[in-house]
PDB file of C-alpha atoms in Angstrom:
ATOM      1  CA  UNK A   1      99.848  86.000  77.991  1.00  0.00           C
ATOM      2  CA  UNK A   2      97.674  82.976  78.712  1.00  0.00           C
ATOM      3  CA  UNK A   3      99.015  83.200  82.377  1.00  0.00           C
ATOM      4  CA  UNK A   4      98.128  86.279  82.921  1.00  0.00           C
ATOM      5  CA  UNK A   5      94.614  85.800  81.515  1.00  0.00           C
ATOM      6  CA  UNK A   6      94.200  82.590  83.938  1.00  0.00           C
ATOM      7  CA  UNK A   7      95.874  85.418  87.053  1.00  0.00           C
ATOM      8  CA  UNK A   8      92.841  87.861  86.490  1.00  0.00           C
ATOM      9  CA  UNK A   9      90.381  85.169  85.856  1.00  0.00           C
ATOM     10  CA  UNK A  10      91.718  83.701  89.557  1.00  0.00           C
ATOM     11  CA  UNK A  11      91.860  86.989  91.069  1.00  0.00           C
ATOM     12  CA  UNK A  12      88.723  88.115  89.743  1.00  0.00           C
ATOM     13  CA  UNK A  13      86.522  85.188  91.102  1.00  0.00           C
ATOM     14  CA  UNK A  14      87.836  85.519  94.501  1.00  0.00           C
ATOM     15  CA  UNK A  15      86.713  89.400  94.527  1.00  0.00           C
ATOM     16  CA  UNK A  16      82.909  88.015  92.982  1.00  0.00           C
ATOM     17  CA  UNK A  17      82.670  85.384  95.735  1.00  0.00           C
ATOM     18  CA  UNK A  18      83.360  88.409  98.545  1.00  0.00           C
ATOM     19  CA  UNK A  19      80.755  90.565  97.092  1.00  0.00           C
ATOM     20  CA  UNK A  20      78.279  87.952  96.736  1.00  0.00           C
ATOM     21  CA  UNK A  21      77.612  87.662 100.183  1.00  0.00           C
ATOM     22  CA  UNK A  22      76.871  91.590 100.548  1.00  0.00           C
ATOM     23  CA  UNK A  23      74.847  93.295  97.375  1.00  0.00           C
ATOM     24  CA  UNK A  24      75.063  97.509  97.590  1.00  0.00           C
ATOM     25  CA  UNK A  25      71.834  97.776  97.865  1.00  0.00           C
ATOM     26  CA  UNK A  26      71.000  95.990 101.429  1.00  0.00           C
ATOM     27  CA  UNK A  27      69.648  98.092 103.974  1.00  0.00           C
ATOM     28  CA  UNK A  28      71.279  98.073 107.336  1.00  0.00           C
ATOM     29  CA  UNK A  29      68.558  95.985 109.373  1.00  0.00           C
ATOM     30  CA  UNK A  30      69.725  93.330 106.508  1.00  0.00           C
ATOM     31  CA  UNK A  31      73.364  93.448 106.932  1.00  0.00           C
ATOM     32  CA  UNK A  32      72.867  93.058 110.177  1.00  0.00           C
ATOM     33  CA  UNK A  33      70.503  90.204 110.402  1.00  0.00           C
ATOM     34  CA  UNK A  34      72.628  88.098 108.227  1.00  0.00           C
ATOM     35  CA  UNK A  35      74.358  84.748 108.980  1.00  0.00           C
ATOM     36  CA  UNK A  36      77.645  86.116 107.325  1.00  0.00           C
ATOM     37  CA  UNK A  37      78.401  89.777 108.528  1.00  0.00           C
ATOM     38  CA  UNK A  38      80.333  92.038 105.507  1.00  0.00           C
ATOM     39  CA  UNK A  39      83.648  92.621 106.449  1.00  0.00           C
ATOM     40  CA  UNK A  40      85.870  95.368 107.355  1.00  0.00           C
ATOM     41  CA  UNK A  41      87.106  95.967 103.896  1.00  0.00           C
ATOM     42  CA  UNK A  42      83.315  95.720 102.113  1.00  0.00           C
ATOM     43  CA  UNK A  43      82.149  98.550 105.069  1.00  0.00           C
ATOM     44  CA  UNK A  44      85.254 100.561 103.741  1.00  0.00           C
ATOM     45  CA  UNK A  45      84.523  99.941  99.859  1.00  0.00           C
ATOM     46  CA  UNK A  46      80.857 100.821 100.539  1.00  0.00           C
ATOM     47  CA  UNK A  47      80.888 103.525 102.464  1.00  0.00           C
ATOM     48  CA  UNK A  48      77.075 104.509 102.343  1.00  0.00           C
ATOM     49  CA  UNK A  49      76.616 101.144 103.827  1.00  0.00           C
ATOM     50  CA  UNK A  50      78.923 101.692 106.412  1.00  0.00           C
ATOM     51  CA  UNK A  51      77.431 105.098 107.435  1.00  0.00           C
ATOM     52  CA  UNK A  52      73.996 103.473 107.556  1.00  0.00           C
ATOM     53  CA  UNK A  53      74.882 100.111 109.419  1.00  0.00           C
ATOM     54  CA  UNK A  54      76.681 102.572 111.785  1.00  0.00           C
ATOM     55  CA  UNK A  55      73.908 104.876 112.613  1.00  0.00           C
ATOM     56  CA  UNK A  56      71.826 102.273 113.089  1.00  0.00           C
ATOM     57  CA  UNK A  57      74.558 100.131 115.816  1.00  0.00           C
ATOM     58  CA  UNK A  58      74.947 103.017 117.584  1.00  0.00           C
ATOM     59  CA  UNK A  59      71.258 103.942 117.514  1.00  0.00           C
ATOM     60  CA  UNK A  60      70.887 101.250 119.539  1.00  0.00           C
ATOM     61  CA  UNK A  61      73.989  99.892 121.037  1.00  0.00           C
ATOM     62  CA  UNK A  62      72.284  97.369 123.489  1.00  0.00           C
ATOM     63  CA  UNK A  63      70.136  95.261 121.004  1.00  0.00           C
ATOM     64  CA  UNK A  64      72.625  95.662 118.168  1.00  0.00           C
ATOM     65  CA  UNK A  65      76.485  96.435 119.513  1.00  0.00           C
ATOM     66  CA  UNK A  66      77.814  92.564 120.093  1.00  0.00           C
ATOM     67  CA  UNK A  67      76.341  91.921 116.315  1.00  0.00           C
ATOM     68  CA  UNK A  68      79.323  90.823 113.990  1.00  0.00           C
ATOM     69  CA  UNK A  69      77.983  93.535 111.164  1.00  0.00           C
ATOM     70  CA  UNK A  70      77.818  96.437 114.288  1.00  0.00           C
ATOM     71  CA  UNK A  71      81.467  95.409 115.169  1.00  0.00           C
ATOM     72  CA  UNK A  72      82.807  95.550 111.911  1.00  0.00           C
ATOM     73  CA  UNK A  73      81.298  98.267 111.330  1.00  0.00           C
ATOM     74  CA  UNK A  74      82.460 100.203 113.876  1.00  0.00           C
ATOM     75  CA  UNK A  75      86.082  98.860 113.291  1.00  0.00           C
ATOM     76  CA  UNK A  76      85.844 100.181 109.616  1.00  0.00           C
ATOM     77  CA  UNK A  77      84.451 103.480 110.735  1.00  0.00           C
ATOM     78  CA  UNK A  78      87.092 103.669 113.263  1.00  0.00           C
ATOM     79  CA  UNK A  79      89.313 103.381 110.682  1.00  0.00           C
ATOM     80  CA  UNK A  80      88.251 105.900 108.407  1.00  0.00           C
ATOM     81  CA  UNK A  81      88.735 108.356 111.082  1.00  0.00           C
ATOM     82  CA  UNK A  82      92.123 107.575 111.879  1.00  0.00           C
ATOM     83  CA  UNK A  83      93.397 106.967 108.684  1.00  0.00           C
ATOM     84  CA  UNK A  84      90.997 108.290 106.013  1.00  0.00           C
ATOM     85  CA  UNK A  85      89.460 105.540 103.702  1.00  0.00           C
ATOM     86  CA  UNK A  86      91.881 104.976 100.975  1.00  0.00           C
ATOM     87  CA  UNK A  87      94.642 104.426 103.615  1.00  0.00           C
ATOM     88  CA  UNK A  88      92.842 102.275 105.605  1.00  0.00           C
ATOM     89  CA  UNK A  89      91.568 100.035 102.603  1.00  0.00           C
ATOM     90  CA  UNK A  90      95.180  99.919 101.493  1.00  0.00           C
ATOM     91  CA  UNK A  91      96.435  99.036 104.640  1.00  0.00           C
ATOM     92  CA  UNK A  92      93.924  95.868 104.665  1.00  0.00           C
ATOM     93  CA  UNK A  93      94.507  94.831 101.110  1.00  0.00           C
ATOM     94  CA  UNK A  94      98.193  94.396 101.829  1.00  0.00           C
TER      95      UNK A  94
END
């Protein structure tokens, strides 16, 4: 019991410290002016932020594309459309 307990304590602090970096509610010039990009998975567990960081990498490709947020981005949205978003995020969580 107590093990289990200490498990989800563990395993919820190292999903608080992902999400930390990357609030829900940062607009996509933010996500992409940041020092830490959000990763594949966060794009795929948030998708309006995904659709909105997208539009605005491909908006403008030259000033934005190499960005770590555009390319991460674009792998997650790549993703979705080969594999739909639930697969995808499963296949990344394994």
């Amino acid at each position: 019991m107590i093990s289990l307990a200490v498990s989800l304590l563990l395993v919820g602090c190292g999903e608080q410290s992902n999400d930390a970096s990357t609030s829900n509610d940062s607009s996509p010039d933010q996500l992409i002016s940041r020092a830490t990009a959000p990763t594949i998975v966060w794009f795929l567990e948030n998708p309006d932020a995904l659709e909105g960081t997208w539009k605005l990498c491909r908006s403008n490709p030259g000033e934005h594309g190499s960005k770590a947020a555009c390319v991460n981005a674009g792998q997650a949205h790549e993703r979705v459309l080969m594999l739909g978003r639930e697969r995808a995020l499963s296949s990344l969580k394994q």
